[in-house]
């Protein structure tokens, strides 16, 4: 099972998640409680995260991420609602 490390507001949260999990879905089910999110459809960017480690194991950004994040993609930002986790991942969220 993938291990996800979340850096948020000076805190560190670490949790194993089922393979092919979506962190926003897990947050909505209170199974990944610290992640901030909004619409869950790639329209609001409230679930924007910065990938610190594991970006090479994620799929290429889809059209929603390209539209909503633009140049921020080059800085390592992604939308958690658009990602399904299959490998270890280290992220930060403000």
mmCIF file of N, CA, C and O in Angstrom:
data_model
loop_
_atom_site.group_PDB
_atom_site.id
_atom_site.type_symbol
_atom_site.label_atom_id
_atom_site.label_comp_id
_atom_site.label_asym_id
_atom_site.label_seq_id
_atom_site.Cartn_x
_atom_site.Cartn_y
_atom_site.Cartn_z
ATOM 1 N N UNK A 1 0.844 -1.186 0.000
ATOM 2 C CA UNK A 1 0.000 0.000 0.000
ATOM 3 C C UNK A 1 0.881 1.239 0.000
ATOM 4 O O UNK A 1 1.864 1.292 0.720
ATOM 5 N N UNK A 2 0.509 2.236 -0.792
ATOM 6 C CA UNK A 2 1.299 3.465 -0.837
ATOM 7 C C UNK A 2 1.268 4.217 0.489
ATOM 8 O O UNK A 2 0.258 4.239 1.187
ATOM 9 N N UNK A 3 2.377 4.843 0.799
ATOM 10 C CA UNK A 3 2.509 5.673 1.980
ATOM 11 C C UNK A 3 2.479 7.135 1.532
ATOM 12 O O UNK A 3 3.244 7.535 0.652
ATOM 13 N N UNK A 4 1.604 7.926 2.128
ATOM 14 C CA UNK A 4 1.492 9.347 1.788
ATOM 15 C C UNK A 4 1.937 10.167 2.988
ATOM 16 O O UNK A 4 1.470 9.958 4.107
ATOM 17 N N UNK A 5 2.846 11.096 2.737
ATOM 18 C CA UNK A 5 3.308 12.027 3.767
ATOM 19 C C UNK A 5 2.801 13.411 3.368
ATOM 20 O O UNK A 5 3.055 13.871 2.256
ATOM 21 N N UNK A 6 2.081 14.042 4.272
ATOM 22 C CA UNK A 6 1.521 15.370 4.039
ATOM 23 C C UNK A 6 2.151 16.362 5.008
ATOM 24 O O UNK A 6 2.080 16.172 6.225
ATOM 25 N N UNK A 7 2.764 17.418 4.473
ATOM 26 C CA UNK A 7 3.282 18.538 5.266
ATOM 27 C C UNK A 7 2.223 19.630 5.195
ATOM 28 O O UNK A 7 1.842 20.060 4.097
ATOM 29 N N UNK A 8 1.773 20.085 6.366
ATOM 30 C CA UNK A 8 0.731 21.105 6.375
ATOM 31 C C UNK A 8 0.841 21.949 7.644
ATOM 32 O O UNK A 8 0.787 21.418 8.754
ATOM 33 N N UNK A 9 1.018 23.246 7.480
ATOM 34 C CA UNK A 9 1.063 24.191 8.600
ATOM 35 C C UNK A 9 2.042 23.764 9.692
ATOM 36 O O UNK A 9 1.719 23.798 10.879
ATOM 37 N N UNK A 10 3.222 23.335 9.306
ATOM 38 C CA UNK A 10 4.242 22.944 10.258
ATOM 39 C C UNK A 10 4.049 21.564 10.868
ATOM 40 O O UNK A 10 4.832 21.148 11.704
ATOM 41 N N UNK A 11 3.003 20.870 10.457
ATOM 42 C CA UNK A 11 2.721 19.523 10.961
ATOM 43 C C UNK A 11 3.061 18.499 9.875
ATOM 44 O O UNK A 11 3.062 18.817 8.694
ATOM 45 N N UNK A 12 3.305 17.290 10.307
ATOM 46 C CA UNK A 12 3.605 16.188 9.391
ATOM 47 C C UNK A 12 2.613 15.064 9.663
ATOM 48 O O UNK A 12 2.465 14.615 10.797
ATOM 49 N N UNK A 13 1.913 14.650 8.613
ATOM 50 C CA UNK A 13 0.953 13.558 8.718
ATOM 51 C C UNK A 13 1.395 12.453 7.764
ATOM 52 O O UNK A 13 1.710 12.727 6.606
ATOM 53 N N UNK A 14 1.413 11.235 8.245
ATOM 54 C CA UNK A 14 1.848 10.115 7.427
ATOM 55 C C UNK A 14 0.799 9.019 7.520
ATOM 56 O O UNK A 14 0.316 8.696 8.607
ATOM 57 N N UNK A 15 0.439 8.449 6.363
ATOM 58 C CA UNK A 15 -0.627 7.457 6.359
ATOM 59 C C UNK A 15 -0.501 6.550 5.147
ATOM 60 O O UNK A 15 -0.185 7.004 4.056
ATOM 61 N N UNK A 16 -0.782 5.283 5.339
ATOM 62 C CA UNK A 16 -0.892 4.351 4.220
ATOM 63 C C UNK A 16 -2.294 4.462 3.648
ATOM 64 O O UNK A 16 -3.264 4.631 4.385
ATOM 65 N N UNK A 17 -2.387 4.383 2.309
ATOM 66 C CA UNK A 17 -3.684 4.428 1.635
ATOM 67 C C UNK A 17 -3.770 3.236 0.692
ATOM 68 O O UNK A 17 -2.748 2.701 0.255
ATOM 69 N N UNK A 18 -4.945 2.830 0.360
ATOM 70 C CA UNK A 18 -5.126 1.741 -0.591
ATOM 71 C C UNK A 18 -4.632 2.172 -1.966
ATOM 72 O O UNK A 18 -4.732 3.351 -2.337
ATOM 73 N N UNK A 19 -4.114 1.226 -2.724
ATOM 74 C CA UNK A 19 -3.625 1.531 -4.066
ATOM 75 C C UNK A 19 -4.776 2.058 -4.920
ATOM 76 O O UNK A 19 -5.912 1.610 -4.807
ATOM 77 N N UNK A 20 -4.469 3.028 -5.763
ATOM 78 C CA UNK A 20 -5.420 3.710 -6.647
ATOM 79 C C UNK A 20 -6.452 4.530 -5.884
ATOM 80 O O UNK A 20 -7.556 4.748 -6.366
ATOM 81 N N UNK A 21 -6.071 5.000 -4.688
ATOM 82 C CA UNK A 21 -6.940 5.877 -3.898
ATOM 83 C C UNK A 21 -6.841 7.307 -4.397
ATOM 84 O O UNK A 21 -5.798 7.747 -4.874
ATOM 85 N N UNK A 22 -7.935 8.032 -4.245
ATOM 86 C CA UNK A 22 -7.963 9.460 -4.498
ATOM 87 C C UNK A 22 -8.006 10.138 -3.136
ATOM 88 O O UNK A 22 -8.895 9.853 -2.329
ATOM 89 N N UNK A 23 -7.050 11.026 -2.846
ATOM 90 C CA UNK A 23 -6.957 11.631 -1.515
ATOM 91 C C UNK A 23 -8.163 12.488 -1.162
ATOM 92 O O UNK A 23 -8.565 12.554 -0.003
ATOM 93 N N UNK A 24 -8.774 13.135 -2.143
ATOM 94 C CA UNK A 24 -9.948 13.960 -1.864
ATOM 95 C C UNK A 24 -11.136 13.078 -1.486
ATOM 96 O O UNK A 24 -11.885 13.397 -0.554
ATOM 97 N N UNK A 25 -11.302 11.957 -2.170
ATOM 98 C CA UNK A 25 -12.371 11.024 -1.798
ATOM 99 C C UNK A 25 -12.135 10.520 -0.377
ATOM 100 O O UNK A 25 -13.052 10.488 0.444
ATOM 101 N N UNK A 26 -10.892 10.147 -0.073
ATOM 102 C CA UNK A 26 -10.571 9.689 1.280
ATOM 103 C C UNK A 26 -10.826 10.784 2.309
ATOM 104 O O UNK A 26 -11.337 10.507 3.398
ATOM 105 N N UNK A 27 -10.484 12.031 1.979
ATOM 106 C CA UNK A 27 -10.728 13.143 2.902
ATOM 107 C C UNK A 27 -12.226 13.315 3.143
ATOM 108 O O UNK A 27 -12.658 13.551 4.276
ATOM 109 N N UNK A 28 -13.017 13.186 2.096
ATOM 110 C CA UNK A 28 -14.467 13.301 2.227
ATOM 111 C C UNK A 28 -15.058 12.208 3.097
ATOM 112 O O UNK A 28 -16.055 12.423 3.792
ATOM 113 N N UNK A 29 -14.429 11.037 3.081
ATOM 114 C CA UNK A 29 -14.880 9.913 3.904
ATOM 115 C C UNK A 29 -14.229 9.924 5.287
ATOM 116 O O UNK A 29 -14.385 8.982 6.056
ATOM 117 N N UNK A 30 -13.490 10.991 5.588
ATOM 118 C CA UNK A 30 -12.779 11.152 6.863
ATOM 119 C C UNK A 30 -11.685 10.100 7.060
ATOM 120 O O UNK A 30 -11.322 9.770 8.172
ATOM 121 N N UNK A 31 -11.143 9.587 5.946
ATOM 122 C CA UNK A 31 -10.072 8.600 6.014
ATOM 123 C C UNK A 31 -8.710 9.201 5.683
ATOM 124 O O UNK A 31 -7.705 8.508 5.737
ATOM 125 N N UNK A 32 -8.679 10.465 5.292
ATOM 126 C CA UNK A 32 -7.443 11.235 5.111
ATOM 127 C C UNK A 32 -7.803 12.649 5.562
ATOM 128 O O UNK A 32 -7.977 13.560 4.763
ATOM 129 N N UNK A 33 -7.991 12.834 6.880
ATOM 130 C CA UNK A 33 -8.707 13.988 7.421
ATOM 131 C C UNK A 33 -8.050 15.357 7.301
ATOM 132 O O UNK A 33 -8.738 16.356 7.430
ATOM 133 N N UNK A 34 -6.774 15.450 7.060
ATOM 134 C CA UNK A 34 -6.126 16.757 7.112
ATOM 135 C C UNK A 34 -6.079 17.481 5.766
ATOM 136 O O UNK A 34 -5.739 18.663 5.722
ATOM 137 N N UNK A 35 -6.416 16.816 4.704
ATOM 138 C CA UNK A 35 -6.354 17.425 3.375
ATOM 139 C C UNK A 35 -7.488 18.423 3.187
ATOM 140 O O UNK A 35 -8.648 18.118 3.474
ATOM 141 N N UNK A 36 -7.149 19.606 2.709
ATOM 142 C CA UNK A 36 -8.162 20.613 2.395
ATOM 143 C C UNK A 36 -8.653 20.364 0.970
ATOM 144 O O UNK A 36 -7.857 20.079 0.078
ATOM 145 N N UNK A 37 -9.955 20.493 0.764
ATOM 146 C CA UNK A 37 -10.527 20.283 -0.568
ATOM 147 C C UNK A 37 -11.830 21.054 -0.679
ATOM 148 O O UNK A 37 -12.366 21.548 0.308
ATOM 149 N N UNK A 38 -12.326 21.146 -1.892
ATOM 150 C CA UNK A 38 -13.582 21.848 -2.133
ATOM 151 C C UNK A 38 -14.510 21.033 -3.002
ATOM 152 O O UNK A 38 -15.154 20.101 -2.538
ATOM 153 N N UNK A 39 -14.516 21.319 -4.288
ATOM 154 C CA UNK A 39 -15.502 20.732 -5.192
ATOM 155 C C UNK A 39 -15.230 19.276 -5.553
ATOM 156 O O UNK A 39 -16.150 18.534 -5.853
ATOM 157 N N UNK A 40 -13.975 18.868 -5.586
ATOM 158 C CA UNK A 40 -13.629 17.508 -5.967
ATOM 159 C C UNK A 40 -13.681 17.233 -7.454
ATOM 160 O O UNK A 40 -13.551 16.098 -7.885
ATOM 161 N N UNK A 41 -13.863 18.292 -8.254
ATOM 162 C CA UNK A 41 -14.007 18.109 -9.698
ATOM 163 C C UNK A 41 -12.977 18.886 -10.516
ATOM 164 O O UNK A 41 -13.124 19.023 -11.716
ATOM 165 N N UNK A 42 -11.966 19.439 -9.865
ATOM 166 C CA UNK A 42 -10.939 20.177 -10.596
ATOM 167 C C UNK A 42 -11.322 21.584 -10.985
ATOM 168 O O UNK A 42 -10.725 22.167 -11.880
ATOM 169 N N UNK A 43 -12.297 22.170 -10.298
ATOM 170 C CA UNK A 43 -12.776 23.512 -10.661
ATOM 171 C C UNK A 43 -12.391 24.608 -9.676
ATOM 172 O O UNK A 43 -12.414 25.774 -10.021
ATOM 173 N N UNK A 44 -12.050 24.244 -8.427
ATOM 174 C CA UNK A 44 -11.869 25.283 -7.408
ATOM 175 C C UNK A 44 -10.420 25.451 -6.936
ATOM 176 O O UNK A 44 -10.094 26.471 -6.342
ATOM 177 N N UNK A 45 -9.580 24.503 -7.117
ATOM 178 C CA UNK A 45 -8.155 24.460 -6.718
ATOM 179 C C UNK A 45 -7.930 24.436 -5.200
ATOM 180 O O UNK A 45 -6.800 24.578 -4.756
ATOM 181 N N UNK A 46 -8.964 24.235 -4.390
ATOM 182 C CA UNK A 46 -8.768 24.175 -2.935
ATOM 183 C C UNK A 46 -7.937 22.966 -2.517
ATOM 184 O O UNK A 46 -7.334 22.978 -1.458
ATOM 185 N N UNK A 47 -7.896 21.931 -3.347
ATOM 186 C CA UNK A 47 -7.127 20.725 -3.024
ATOM 187 C C UNK A 47 -5.721 20.768 -3.628
ATOM 188 O O UNK A 47 -5.030 19.753 -3.652
ATOM 189 N N UNK A 48 -5.290 21.950 -4.062
ATOM 190 C CA UNK A 48 -3.970 22.069 -4.677
ATOM 191 C C UNK A 48 -2.882 21.656 -3.688
ATOM 192 O O UNK A 48 -2.881 22.074 -2.534
ATOM 193 N N UNK A 49 -1.994 20.802 -4.162
ATOM 194 C CA UNK A 49 -0.873 20.315 -3.363
ATOM 195 C C UNK A 49 0.412 20.565 -4.134
ATOM 196 O O UNK A 49 0.392 20.760 -5.348
ATOM 197 N N UNK A 50 1.510 20.560 -3.427
ATOM 198 C CA UNK A 50 2.824 20.604 -4.073
ATOM 199 C C UNK A 50 3.465 19.242 -3.833
ATOM 200 O O UNK A 50 3.537 18.789 -2.686
ATOM 201 N N UNK A 51 3.890 18.604 -4.884
ATOM 202 C CA UNK A 51 4.502 17.284 -4.781
ATOM 203 C C UNK A 51 5.983 17.462 -4.470
ATOM 204 O O UNK A 51 6.721 18.078 -5.233
ATOM 205 N N UNK A 52 6.402 16.918 -3.329
ATOM 206 C CA UNK A 52 7.793 17.020 -2.893
ATOM 207 C C UNK A 52 8.605 15.813 -3.341
ATOM 208 O O UNK A 52 9.767 15.955 -3.704
ATOM 209 N N UNK A 53 8.008 14.637 -3.293
ATOM 210 C CA UNK A 53 8.654 13.398 -3.736
ATOM 211 C C UNK A 53 7.597 12.486 -4.327
ATOM 212 O O UNK A 53 6.501 12.382 -3.784
ATOM 213 N N UNK A 54 7.947 11.823 -5.416
ATOM 214 C CA UNK A 54 7.040 10.866 -6.038
ATOM 215 C C UNK A 54 6.344 11.374 -7.277
ATOM 216 O O UNK A 54 5.508 10.675 -7.844
ATOM 217 N N UNK A 55 6.683 12.574 -7.732
ATOM 218 C CA UNK A 55 6.029 13.140 -8.912
ATOM 219 C C UNK A 55 6.227 12.271 -10.154
ATOM 220 O O UNK A 55 5.347 12.195 -11.005
ATOM 221 N N UNK A 56 7.382 11.606 -10.220
ATOM 222 C CA UNK A 56 7.676 10.774 -11.383
ATOM 223 C C UNK A 56 6.777 9.550 -11.467
ATOM 224 O O UNK A 56 6.664 8.921 -12.516
ATOM 225 N N UNK A 57 6.085 9.220 -10.382
ATOM 226 C CA UNK A 57 5.186 8.065 -10.364
ATOM 227 C C UNK A 57 3.727 8.470 -10.626
ATOM 228 O O UNK A 57 2.847 7.611 -10.674
ATOM 229 N N UNK A 58 3.476 9.755 -10.781
ATOM 230 C CA UNK A 58 2.123 10.240 -11.033
ATOM 231 C C UNK A 58 1.878 10.361 -12.533
ATOM 232 O O UNK A 58 2.814 10.583 -13.310
ATOM 233 N N UNK A 59 0.614 10.254 -12.947
ATOM 234 C CA UNK A 59 0.302 10.450 -14.363
ATOM 235 C C UNK A 59 0.536 11.906 -14.769
ATOM 236 O O UNK A 59 0.579 12.801 -13.918
ATOM 237 N N UNK A 60 0.668 12.127 -16.054
ATOM 238 C CA UNK A 60 0.795 13.492 -16.573
ATOM 239 C C UNK A 60 -0.450 14.294 -16.203
ATOM 240 O O UNK A 60 -1.546 13.728 -16.105
ATOM 241 N N UNK A 61 -0.306 15.604 -15.998
ATOM 242 C CA UNK A 61 -1.471 16.433 -15.691
ATOM 243 C C UNK A 61 -2.534 16.340 -16.788
ATOM 244 O O UNK A 61 -2.200 16.330 -17.975
ATOM 245 N N UNK A 62 -3.789 16.273 -16.370
ATOM 246 C CA UNK A 62 -4.877 16.232 -17.345
ATOM 247 C C UNK A 62 -5.283 17.654 -17.744
ATOM 248 O O UNK A 62 -4.717 18.636 -17.266
ATOM 249 N N UNK A 63 -6.285 17.760 -18.592
ATOM 250 C CA UNK A 63 -6.680 19.070 -19.106
ATOM 251 C C UNK A 63 -7.190 19.990 -18.004
ATOM 252 O O UNK A 63 -6.995 21.210 -18.051
ATOM 253 N N UNK A 64 -7.828 19.436 -16.965
ATOM 254 C CA UNK A 64 -8.317 20.273 -15.866
ATOM 255 C C UNK A 64 -7.146 20.890 -15.100
ATOM 256 O O UNK A 64 -7.164 22.073 -14.767
ATOM 257 N N UNK A 65 -6.128 20.084 -14.835
ATOM 258 C CA UNK A 65 -4.958 20.607 -14.136
ATOM 259 C C UNK A 65 -4.237 21.641 -14.991
ATOM 260 O O UNK A 65 -3.802 22.678 -14.482
ATOM 261 N N UNK A 66 -4.108 21.374 -16.260
ATOM 262 C CA UNK A 66 -3.468 22.344 -17.158
ATOM 263 C C UNK A 66 -4.222 23.669 -17.158
ATOM 264 O O UNK A 66 -3.624 24.736 -17.087
ATOM 265 N N UNK A 67 -5.548 23.594 -17.216
ATOM 266 C CA UNK A 67 -6.367 24.806 -17.246
ATOM 267 C C UNK A 67 -6.297 25.574 -15.924
ATOM 268 O O UNK A 67 -6.128 26.794 -15.909
ATOM 269 N N UNK A 68 -6.423 24.867 -14.805
ATOM 270 C CA UNK A 68 -6.516 25.523 -13.509
ATOM 271 C C UNK A 68 -5.159 25.919 -12.916
ATOM 272 O O UNK A 68 -5.059 26.910 -12.201
ATOM 273 N N UNK A 69 -4.106 25.169 -13.210
ATOM 274 C CA UNK A 69 -2.806 25.433 -12.587
ATOM 275 C C UNK A 69 -1.805 26.114 -13.500
ATOM 276 O O UNK A 69 -0.913 26.815 -13.030
ATOM 277 N N UNK A 70 -1.925 25.918 -14.794
ATOM 278 C CA UNK A 70 -1.026 26.578 -15.745
ATOM 279 C C UNK A 70 0.439 26.395 -15.396
ATOM 280 O O UNK A 70 0.931 25.285 -15.230
ATOM 281 N N UNK A 71 1.148 27.508 -15.246
ATOM 282 C CA UNK A 71 2.593 27.480 -14.969
ATOM 283 C C UNK A 71 2.943 26.879 -13.617
ATOM 284 O O UNK A 71 4.062 26.441 -13.400
ATOM 285 N N UNK A 72 1.987 26.848 -12.690
ATOM 286 C CA UNK A 72 2.254 26.253 -11.369
ATOM 287 C C UNK A 72 2.577 24.761 -11.474
ATOM 288 O O UNK A 72 3.215 24.200 -10.595
ATOM 289 N N UNK A 73 2.148 24.128 -12.560
ATOM 290 C CA UNK A 73 2.500 22.726 -12.782
ATOM 291 C C UNK A 73 4.013 22.561 -12.832
ATOM 292 O O UNK A 73 4.550 21.583 -12.325
ATOM 293 N N UNK A 74 4.704 23.525 -13.429
ATOM 294 C CA UNK A 74 6.164 23.482 -13.527
ATOM 295 C C UNK A 74 6.847 23.622 -12.169
ATOM 296 O O UNK A 74 8.020 23.300 -12.029
ATOM 297 N N UNK A 75 6.119 24.121 -11.175
ATOM 298 C CA UNK A 75 6.654 24.290 -9.826
ATOM 299 C C UNK A 75 6.291 23.110 -8.928
ATOM 300 O O UNK A 75 6.531 23.148 -7.725
ATOM 301 N N UNK A 76 5.664 22.073 -9.505
ATOM 302 C CA UNK A 76 5.335 20.874 -8.747
ATOM 303 C C UNK A 76 3.938 20.829 -8.160
ATOM 304 O O UNK A 76 3.626 19.937 -7.384
ATOM 305 N N UNK A 77 3.088 21.778 -8.516
ATOM 306 C CA UNK A 77 1.728 21.798 -7.990
ATOM 307 C C UNK A 77 0.827 20.881 -8.801
ATOM 308 O O UNK A 77 0.977 20.763 -10.009
ATOM 309 N N UNK A 78 -0.096 20.232 -8.096
ATOM 310 C CA UNK A 78 -1.086 19.363 -8.732
ATOM 311 C C UNK A 78 -2.415 19.509 -7.983
ATOM 312 O O UNK A 78 -2.456 20.043 -6.875
ATOM 313 N N UNK A 79 -3.477 19.025 -8.585
ATOM 314 C CA UNK A 79 -4.782 18.986 -7.932
ATOM 315 C C UNK A 79 -5.000 17.578 -7.387
ATOM 316 O O UNK A 79 -5.054 16.612 -8.146
ATOM 317 N N UNK A 80 -5.128 17.451 -6.078
ATOM 318 C CA UNK A 80 -5.280 16.139 -5.449
ATOM 319 C C UNK A 80 -6.524 15.412 -5.948
ATOM 320 O O UNK A 80 -6.531 14.187 -6.052
ATOM 321 N N UNK A 81 -7.569 16.157 -6.296
ATOM 322 C CA UNK A 81 -8.808 15.524 -6.753
ATOM 323 C C UNK A 81 -8.641 14.817 -8.086
ATOM 324 O O UNK A 81 -9.460 13.963 -8.436
ATOM 325 N N UNK A 82 -7.599 15.137 -8.808
ATOM 326 C CA UNK A 82 -7.386 14.542 -10.124
ATOM 327 C C UNK A 82 -6.372 13.405 -10.104
ATOM 328 O O UNK A 82 -6.053 12.839 -11.150
ATOM 329 N N UNK A 83 -5.867 13.058 -8.938
ATOM 330 C CA UNK A 83 -4.809 12.059 -8.830
ATOM 331 C C UNK A 83 -5.286 10.794 -8.132
ATOM 332 O O UNK A 83 -5.992 10.861 -7.127
ATOM 333 N N UNK A 84 -4.847 9.672 -8.650
ATOM 334 C CA UNK A 84 -5.059 8.379 -8.014
ATOM 335 C C UNK A 84 -3.687 7.860 -7.625
ATOM 336 O O UNK A 84 -2.801 7.749 -8.470
ATOM 337 N N UNK A 85 -3.514 7.563 -6.353
ATOM 338 C CA UNK A 85 -2.210 7.260 -5.780
ATOM 339 C C UNK A 85 -1.921 5.763 -5.896
ATOM 340 O O UNK A 85 -2.687 4.938 -5.407
ATOM 341 N N UNK A 86 -0.791 5.457 -6.530
ATOM 342 C CA UNK A 86 -0.407 4.040 -6.653
ATOM 343 C C UNK A 86 0.988 3.771 -6.098
ATOM 344 O O UNK A 86 1.403 2.627 -6.005
ATOM 345 N N UNK A 87 1.709 4.841 -5.729
ATOM 346 C CA UNK A 87 3.056 4.709 -5.162
ATOM 347 C C UNK A 87 3.207 5.710 -4.026
ATOM 348 O O UNK A 87 2.412 6.630 -3.883
ATOM 349 N N UNK A 88 4.296 5.545 -3.257
ATOM 350 C CA UNK A 88 4.570 6.472 -2.166
ATOM 351 C C UNK A 88 4.623 7.910 -2.684
ATOM 352 O O UNK A 88 5.064 8.159 -3.808
ATOM 353 N N UNK A 89 4.146 8.830 -1.850
ATOM 354 C CA UNK A 89 4.030 10.221 -2.263
ATOM 355 C C UNK A 89 4.270 11.124 -1.058
ATOM 356 O O UNK A 89 3.770 10.853 0.039
ATOM 357 N N UNK A 90 5.026 12.187 -1.274
ATOM 358 C CA UNK A 90 5.231 13.207 -0.240
ATOM 359 C C UNK A 90 4.734 14.530 -0.812
ATOM 360 O O UNK A 90 5.185 14.938 -1.888
ATOM 361 N N UNK A 91 3.827 15.174 -0.089
ATOM 362 C CA UNK A 91 3.182 16.382 -0.589
ATOM 363 C C UNK A 91 3.140 17.447 0.509
ATOM 364 O O UNK A 91 3.296 17.141 1.688
ATOM 365 N N UNK A 92 2.886 18.684 0.079
ATOM 366 C CA UNK A 92 2.637 19.754 1.045
ATOM 367 C C UNK A 92 1.381 20.509 0.597
ATOM 368 O O UNK A 92 1.046 20.538 -0.579
ATOM 369 N N UNK A 93 0.710 21.085 1.575
ATOM 370 C CA UNK A 93 -0.470 21.886 1.305
ATOM 371 C C UNK A 93 -0.537 23.001 2.327
ATOM 372 O O UNK A 93 -0.351 22.763 3.520
ATOM 373 N N UNK A 94 -0.782 24.209 1.849
ATOM 374 C CA UNK A 94 -0.866 25.350 2.766
ATOM 375 C C UNK A 94 -2.278 25.550 3.254
ATOM 376 O O UNK A 94 -3.226 25.099 2.705
#
